[in-house]
XYZ file of C-alpha atoms in Angstrom:
491
model
C 80.333 91.855 70.182
C 81.347 94.423 67.610
C 81.541 97.128 70.263
C 83.919 94.952 72.313
C 86.282 94.685 69.348
C 86.128 98.427 68.785
C 86.833 99.016 72.450
C 89.856 96.736 72.374
C 91.215 98.457 69.283
C 90.744 101.883 70.786
C 92.015 101.082 74.251
C 95.150 99.203 73.333
C 96.244 102.116 71.158
C 99.859 103.206 71.425
C 100.071 103.773 75.150
C 103.731 104.158 76.066
C 103.725 106.274 79.195
C 107.149 107.510 80.247
C 108.999 105.493 77.584
C 111.614 107.176 75.460
C 111.224 106.367 71.795
C 114.207 105.262 69.810
C 116.103 103.575 72.645
C 118.537 100.895 71.631
C 116.994 97.550 72.466
C 120.234 96.103 73.919
C 120.539 93.490 76.674
C 120.743 96.112 79.433
C 117.551 97.801 78.209
C 115.695 94.495 77.954
C 116.797 93.475 81.451
C 115.758 96.862 82.841
C 112.334 96.540 81.226
C 111.962 93.012 82.584
C 112.461 94.213 86.170
C 111.122 97.750 85.966
C 108.483 98.168 83.293
C 105.400 95.992 83.702
C 102.024 96.144 82.034
C 100.823 92.583 81.636
C 97.849 90.806 83.199
C 100.287 89.074 85.565
C 101.754 92.412 86.676
C 98.266 93.678 87.471
C 97.462 90.500 89.431
C 100.642 90.783 91.485
C 99.941 94.479 92.127
C 96.367 93.803 93.287
C 97.242 90.828 95.487
C 100.348 92.449 96.966
C 98.588 95.736 97.677
C 95.464 94.117 99.127
C 96.906 92.047 101.950
C 99.708 94.305 103.301
C 99.958 95.067 107.037
C 96.304 94.224 107.669
C 97.431 90.590 107.735
C 98.790 91.297 111.222
C 95.553 92.824 112.518
C 93.097 90.205 111.253
C 93.638 87.907 114.289
C 92.701 90.959 116.395
C 89.508 91.241 114.331
C 88.816 87.525 114.887
C 88.977 88.097 118.647
C 86.388 90.865 118.288
C 84.095 88.963 115.931
C 84.537 85.343 116.935
C 85.752 82.584 114.630
C 82.579 82.068 112.578
C 81.860 85.756 111.955
C 85.531 86.392 111.182
C 85.519 83.790 108.422
C 82.111 84.811 107.045
C 82.952 88.523 106.898
C 86.189 87.808 105.045
C 84.379 85.773 102.404
C 81.535 88.295 102.136
C 83.649 91.449 101.899
C 86.091 89.707 99.571
C 83.204 89.080 97.183
C 81.823 92.591 97.646
C 85.224 94.156 97.022
C 85.723 92.115 93.867
C 82.350 93.284 92.567
C 83.057 96.994 93.065
C 86.549 96.586 91.584
C 84.809 95.104 88.531
C 82.498 98.153 88.397
C 85.478 100.515 88.563
C 87.140 98.650 85.697
C 83.962 98.916 83.592
C 83.720 102.662 84.215
C 87.403 103.144 83.374
C 87.020 101.294 80.060
C 83.886 103.318 79.266
C 85.617 106.627 80.004
C 88.833 105.840 78.183
C 87.048 104.494 75.111
C 84.895 107.614 74.841
C 87.921 109.893 75.193
C 90.115 108.032 72.735
C 87.317 108.073 70.174
C 87.553 111.848 70.582
C 91.293 111.552 69.758
C 92.419 112.398 73.306
C 96.037 111.321 73.804
C 96.913 109.888 77.219
C 100.626 109.664 76.554
C 102.443 110.868 79.685
C 99.136 111.247 81.502
C 97.872 108.773 84.107
C 94.084 108.531 84.256
C 92.733 108.591 87.803
C 89.402 107.728 89.424
C 88.273 111.329 89.890
C 88.881 111.988 86.174
C 86.746 108.984 85.263
C 83.934 110.369 87.431
C 84.379 113.813 85.906
C 84.237 112.518 82.338
C 81.203 110.301 82.917
C 79.149 112.189 85.516
C 80.470 115.740 85.898
C 82.320 117.977 88.337
C 80.223 117.270 91.431
C 81.034 113.573 91.237
C 84.664 114.410 90.491
C 84.979 116.568 93.616
C 83.349 113.995 95.893
C 85.444 111.180 94.434
C 88.645 113.210 94.690
C 87.987 114.142 98.341
C 87.250 110.599 99.485
C 89.958 108.958 97.378
C 92.749 111.301 98.417
C 91.792 111.211 102.099
C 91.663 107.411 102.074
C 95.022 107.091 100.315
C 96.528 109.652 102.690
C 95.484 107.634 105.740
C 96.345 104.389 103.937
C 99.907 105.686 103.690
C 99.770 106.753 107.348
C 98.763 103.217 108.356
C 101.740 101.710 106.501
C 104.086 104.066 108.322
C 102.544 103.219 111.704
C 102.827 99.513 110.863
C 106.554 99.889 110.093
C 107.219 101.372 113.529
C 104.993 98.798 115.237
C 106.740 95.856 113.579
C 110.385 96.898 113.921
C 109.833 97.384 117.653
C 109.514 93.602 118.025
C 113.064 93.206 116.729
C 114.689 96.266 118.271
C 113.039 97.934 121.246
C 116.012 100.161 122.043
C 114.108 102.942 120.264
C 110.485 103.789 120.931
C 107.874 103.526 118.181
C 107.703 107.281 117.606
C 111.443 107.402 116.844
C 111.049 104.476 114.465
C 108.235 106.405 112.753
C 110.631 109.301 112.133
C 113.178 106.906 110.623
C 110.769 104.993 108.402
C 109.089 108.212 107.302
C 112.404 109.249 105.795
C 112.855 105.811 104.198
C 109.367 105.782 102.678
C 109.926 109.247 101.228
C 112.227 107.604 98.664
C 109.099 106.312 96.869
C 108.964 109.732 95.182
C 111.536 108.322 92.739
C 109.205 105.565 91.450
C 107.527 107.124 88.373
C 104.312 105.090 88.053
C 102.649 101.725 88.593
C 104.499 100.362 85.571
C 107.621 100.457 87.686
C 106.338 98.272 90.523
C 106.775 95.044 88.545
C 109.564 93.460 90.607
C 108.340 95.087 93.833
C 104.823 93.643 93.492
C 106.224 90.186 92.860
C 108.563 90.339 95.849
C 105.868 91.916 98.026
C 103.510 88.998 97.479
C 106.236 86.490 98.318
C 106.892 88.390 101.547
C 103.264 88.424 102.673
C 102.878 84.764 101.704
C 105.817 83.861 103.941
C 104.458 85.960 106.802
C 100.947 84.507 106.558
C 102.177 80.938 106.644
C 104.660 81.762 109.408
C 101.755 83.063 111.532
C 99.722 79.944 110.749
C 102.433 77.349 111.393
C 103.987 79.145 114.390
C 100.574 79.434 116.077
C 99.756 75.763 115.495
C 103.179 74.650 116.798
C 102.872 76.982 119.779
C 99.514 75.491 120.676
C 96.821 77.088 122.772
C 97.948 79.167 125.742
C 96.914 77.930 129.147
C 93.331 78.845 129.963
C 92.688 80.235 126.479
C 89.236 81.738 125.997
C 87.363 82.438 122.784
C 84.535 84.589 124.075
C 83.969 86.823 121.044
C 81.734 88.434 120.139
C 80.943 90.061 123.464
C 80.152 93.711 122.662
C 78.603 95.459 119.682
C 81.383 98.048 119.649
C 84.016 95.347 119.294
C 81.958 93.367 116.800
C 81.476 96.198 114.307
C 85.034 97.451 114.843
C 86.298 94.042 113.749
C 83.897 93.929 110.815
C 85.066 97.301 109.496
C 88.710 96.211 109.718
C 87.796 93.382 107.318
C 85.881 95.906 105.174
C 89.156 97.849 105.040
C 91.120 94.677 104.204
C 89.204 94.048 100.986
C 88.884 97.723 100.103
C 92.363 98.103 98.703
C 91.125 98.863 95.196
C 91.317 102.649 95.550
C 94.270 102.354 93.148
C 92.428 100.161 90.628
C 92.299 102.839 87.935
C 96.022 103.550 88.191
C 96.838 99.820 88.009
C 94.569 99.423 84.975
C 96.120 102.415 83.275
C 99.535 100.768 83.643
C 98.304 97.713 81.709
C 98.914 97.244 78.010
C 95.340 95.936 77.654
C 93.227 97.408 80.475
C 90.035 95.689 79.306
C 91.517 92.388 80.536
C 91.435 93.586 84.152
C 87.808 92.555 84.855
C 88.479 89.280 86.683
C 91.954 90.084 88.002
C 90.846 91.537 91.316
C 88.608 88.532 92.019
C 91.497 86.150 91.315
C 93.769 88.237 93.544
C 91.154 88.148 96.313
C 90.864 84.368 96.094
C 94.625 84.066 96.598
C 94.607 86.581 99.451
C 91.918 84.525 101.221
C 94.305 81.548 101.240
C 96.613 83.754 103.347
C 94.206 85.636 105.590
C 91.813 82.848 106.601
C 94.375 80.269 107.852
C 96.601 82.848 109.587
C 93.761 84.747 111.271
C 92.028 81.572 112.438
C 95.228 79.878 113.667
C 96.460 82.852 115.705
C 93.000 83.325 117.234
C 92.788 79.590 118.025
C 96.134 79.741 119.843
C 95.741 82.977 121.796
C 92.007 83.696 121.936
C 90.939 86.761 123.926
C 94.556 87.819 124.526
C 94.382 89.322 121.030
C 91.902 91.925 122.263
C 94.875 93.586 123.931
C 97.400 92.947 121.143
C 96.384 94.347 117.777
C 99.656 93.195 116.178
C 99.901 89.398 115.921
C 103.708 89.519 116.222
C 103.332 90.672 119.837
C 102.145 87.254 121.075
C 104.433 84.921 119.175
C 107.776 84.098 120.839
C 110.845 85.667 119.298
C 112.717 83.438 116.875
C 114.715 83.726 113.679
C 111.535 82.872 111.739
C 109.593 85.661 113.421
C 112.411 88.139 112.866
C 112.461 87.185 109.192
C 108.692 87.724 108.965
C 109.040 91.145 110.608
C 111.803 92.194 108.196
C 109.864 90.987 105.161
C 106.744 92.836 106.311
C 108.788 96.004 106.777
C 109.988 95.799 103.185
C 106.469 95.040 102.010
C 105.051 98.008 103.921
C 107.548 100.233 102.142
C 106.186 98.873 98.831
C 102.561 99.334 99.936
C 103.330 102.864 101.087
C 104.383 103.544 97.510
C 101.188 101.969 96.172
C 99.017 104.189 98.365
C 101.076 107.329 97.892
C 101.735 107.211 94.133
C 98.157 108.280 93.208
C 98.570 111.193 95.632
C 101.803 112.098 93.862
C 99.902 112.149 90.558
C 97.158 114.395 91.956
C 99.738 116.792 93.381
C 101.713 116.854 90.120
C 98.564 117.717 88.182
C 97.671 120.439 90.694
C 101.052 122.172 90.345
C 101.487 121.502 86.614
C 104.349 118.984 86.900
C 102.602 115.831 85.711
C 103.861 116.152 82.147
C 107.469 116.825 83.218
C 109.885 114.227 81.828
C 112.613 114.863 84.402
C 112.358 112.211 87.121
C 114.410 114.290 89.572
C 112.175 117.345 89.183
C 109.055 115.260 89.657
C 110.567 113.570 92.718
C 111.387 116.945 94.284
C 107.872 118.196 93.530
C 106.356 115.127 95.223
C 108.157 115.504 98.573
C 105.549 117.854 100.159
C 103.001 115.012 99.930
C 105.012 112.890 102.391
C 105.169 115.547 105.134
C 101.502 115.439 106.283
C 101.602 111.616 106.169
C 104.641 111.626 108.447
C 102.966 114.094 110.822
C 99.655 112.180 111.029
C 101.479 108.911 111.758
C 103.088 110.570 114.759
C 99.775 112.043 116.003
C 97.685 108.842 115.648
C 99.980 105.812 116.182
C 97.047 103.521 117.007
C 97.947 100.432 114.974
C 94.776 98.361 114.563
C 92.003 100.752 115.656
C 92.952 103.272 112.943
C 92.331 100.588 110.285
C 88.709 100.196 111.358
C 88.152 103.951 111.515
C 89.534 104.482 108.010
C 87.516 101.482 106.808
C 84.176 102.754 108.077
C 84.502 106.458 107.270
C 86.529 106.411 104.056
C 86.757 102.951 102.471
C 82.981 102.473 102.713
C 82.413 105.415 100.350
C 85.614 105.382 98.289
C 85.565 101.820 97.011
C 82.063 100.530 97.730
C 79.294 103.148 97.722
C 80.624 105.654 95.161
C 81.554 103.065 92.463
C 78.168 101.327 92.812
C 76.265 104.619 92.573
C 78.473 105.878 89.736
C 77.788 102.750 87.712
C 74.017 103.100 88.216
C 73.962 106.788 87.280
C 76.292 106.352 84.296
C 73.997 103.739 82.755
C 70.627 104.917 84.043
C 69.343 105.857 80.566
C 68.429 103.228 77.999
C 70.674 104.934 75.425
C 73.708 104.684 77.748
C 73.003 101.017 78.407
C 72.560 100.306 74.717
C 75.822 102.001 73.749
C 77.864 100.732 76.701
C 81.306 99.432 75.767
C 80.923 96.505 78.174
C 77.565 94.784 78.632
C 76.895 93.076 82.003
C 77.291 89.290 81.875
C 74.214 87.166 81.370
C 74.817 85.086 84.505
C 74.605 88.279 86.602
C 71.145 89.096 85.259
C 72.307 91.696 82.722
C 71.344 95.278 83.639
C 68.549 94.411 86.064
C 70.754 92.048 88.043
C 73.592 94.584 88.074
C 71.326 97.345 89.406
C 69.957 95.041 92.123
C 73.465 94.060 93.264
C 74.600 97.698 93.237
C 71.609 98.743 95.320
C 72.363 96.001 97.841
C 76.021 97.100 98.070
C 75.050 100.728 98.686
C 72.431 99.924 101.339
C 74.520 97.310 103.159
C 77.731 99.331 103.306
C 75.896 102.543 104.189
C 74.063 100.943 107.127
C 76.482 98.271 108.359
C 79.853 99.611 107.185
C 79.437 103.347 107.603
C 76.601 103.438 110.160
C 77.282 100.737 112.737
C 80.934 100.421 111.745
C 81.501 104.163 111.958
C 79.914 104.343 115.405
C 81.953 101.399 116.725
C 85.308 102.330 115.220
C 85.112 106.001 116.168
C 84.111 105.024 119.732
C 87.110 102.706 119.922
C 89.415 105.284 118.327
C 88.363 107.999 120.782
C 89.017 105.503 123.590
C 92.608 105.113 122.353
C 93.057 108.903 122.418
C 91.572 109.139 125.938
C 93.812 106.320 127.165
C 97.109 107.104 125.481
C 96.711 110.666 124.228
C 97.843 112.105 120.920
C 101.543 111.899 120.005
C 101.945 108.904 122.337
C 105.564 107.859 122.385
C 105.165 104.091 122.319
C 101.655 102.755 121.691
C 100.997 99.354 123.311
C 104.597 98.987 124.437
C 105.089 96.923 127.597
C 105.890 99.106 130.640
C 109.594 99.357 131.347
C 110.657 97.433 134.422
C 113.105 99.754 136.178
C 114.631 98.572 139.497
C 113.469 100.582 142.523
C 115.907 103.340 143.605
C 118.265 102.462 146.450
C 117.522 104.306 149.711
C 119.938 107.149 150.373
C 120.557 108.026 153.984
C 117.254 108.453 155.806
C 115.439 109.457 152.639
C 112.375 107.466 151.821
C 112.243 106.059 148.331
C 109.525 107.683 146.269
C 106.893 105.371 144.857
C 107.302 104.592 141.144
C 105.215 106.740 138.815
C 101.905 105.355 137.645
C 102.001 103.985 134.136
C 99.309 103.235 131.666
C 98.925 99.523 131.105
C 100.253 98.703 127.664
C 97.026 97.316 126.268
C 93.855 99.297 125.849
C 92.506 98.369 122.507
C 89.070 97.378 123.698
C 86.594 99.520 125.488
C 85.899 98.734 129.140
C-alpha cells in the first residue's frame, strides 16, 4: 500500500509536456485547453474507444460471414477480454518503468515515453529492438489500412474517381496530422471520433434490420479453414489497437489510473461491434464473402452517405493515432523530438507519411490486409511481447517483492498472472500467428494473384459500357475480359 502511494507521488510529478509556462490564463487560453489539451481519465477512455473500433467496424460483418454467427460473437468476446488483459500488462510495465526512472530524477518534460523505451529500461536492448521493429511495422500498416479505408468508403459516395485516385487525395489530407503535437491534443478529436463510429455502428444495425434478409439468403459459414482463421485474425486485429497504449498513458495527468480504462473502452466497443456485425450478416449472409466493406451492400441513402462521411473523418483521426507514435520515433532518430517549434517538427515528420502513401497504393486490399496485419504483427506487438515482457520483468522474487503494482488478489496474485500470461502467449502463437498467419497470408496472396499489385479499383463493380456501333462492314470487337469485382475468398 505504501509503495502505491509512493508511485502515485512520483508519477504525477510536474508533467507538463509541450506547455509554455507563464501563459496568461485568460478565457481564450482556457477554451483552447478545453478543446486541445486533454489528460484526464475521460480523455484516455475516449482515445482508447475511438482508436479501437475505427474502420474495422465495416469489415466485421465480412468476418462474420467467414466465421459464422456463433464463432463471430464468441471471438469478439474472447479477444476483447484478451486485449484488455494485455493492455493492463502494458500499463503495469509503463508505471514500473516510469517510477524507476523518476526515482532516479529523470525528467520527462518534452519527452514522450514509448513502448520500446519501456522494454529497454526494464529488459535491455534486445527487447527494445524487437519491440521497436514490431511496433513500428504494425503502426505503419495500421496507418496504411486507414488510408485504404478512406478510398474504399468515399467511392460509395462518388465513383467518378477510382479508389487509387482517392488514395492519392486522402494521403495528402492525412499528411496534415503532422501538425498535431501529441496525444494530449486529440481531446476533441477522440470525443467526436467516438460519436461518429457510434452513429455508423447503429446505422449499420438499423439499416440492415429495416432492409431485411435478401432473397435466398444463406448463412453457410464456416465452410473453409482458410476463411475461418482469416476472420478470426481480423477480430484479433480489432481488439489489438493498444499499440499506442503507452503514448496515451503518457498523455494522462495520472497514468496509474489507466489500468481499467481499456477494459471499459472494450465493453463499450462491443456494444457497437456485436449488434452491427450480427445484423449485417443476418441480412446479407454469404454475400458478404464478396464484399469486405459493409457499405457496399446497403442501398444508398442520406443516412448511408452521412455514415460514410463520418467514417472518413474518423479514419483521418485514427490515421493520426497510428502515425503519431511513428512521428515520435522519427523525431528521436533525427534529434528533433525536443524541438519546441511546431512547424519545424511538422516538416521533419513529413517523410514518415510517404511510405504509408506508397504502401496503400501497392496493397489496396481492404479487408484481407486487416487479417494479415493482425496475424503477423498484432499477435506479437500487443499480445505475445507484453505477456512475455511482464513475465521476464518480474521473474525474480526480488522484482515481484519490489513491484510498484501488485497483481490483484482475484486474479491469483503472481501465480495467476503467470498462468494467464502463459495461456495468452501459447494461444496467440498457435491460433493467431500460426493458423491465422497461414490463412491470412494465403488469402492475401490470392488477392495479389487475382487483382495484382497497384490495382486501380479494388472490388469495384465492372463498368457497363455500351457495345460499339458497327461501322461499315467492320465487325465489332468483343469487349475485353474483366476481372469480376469480388474475389475476397479463395476458390
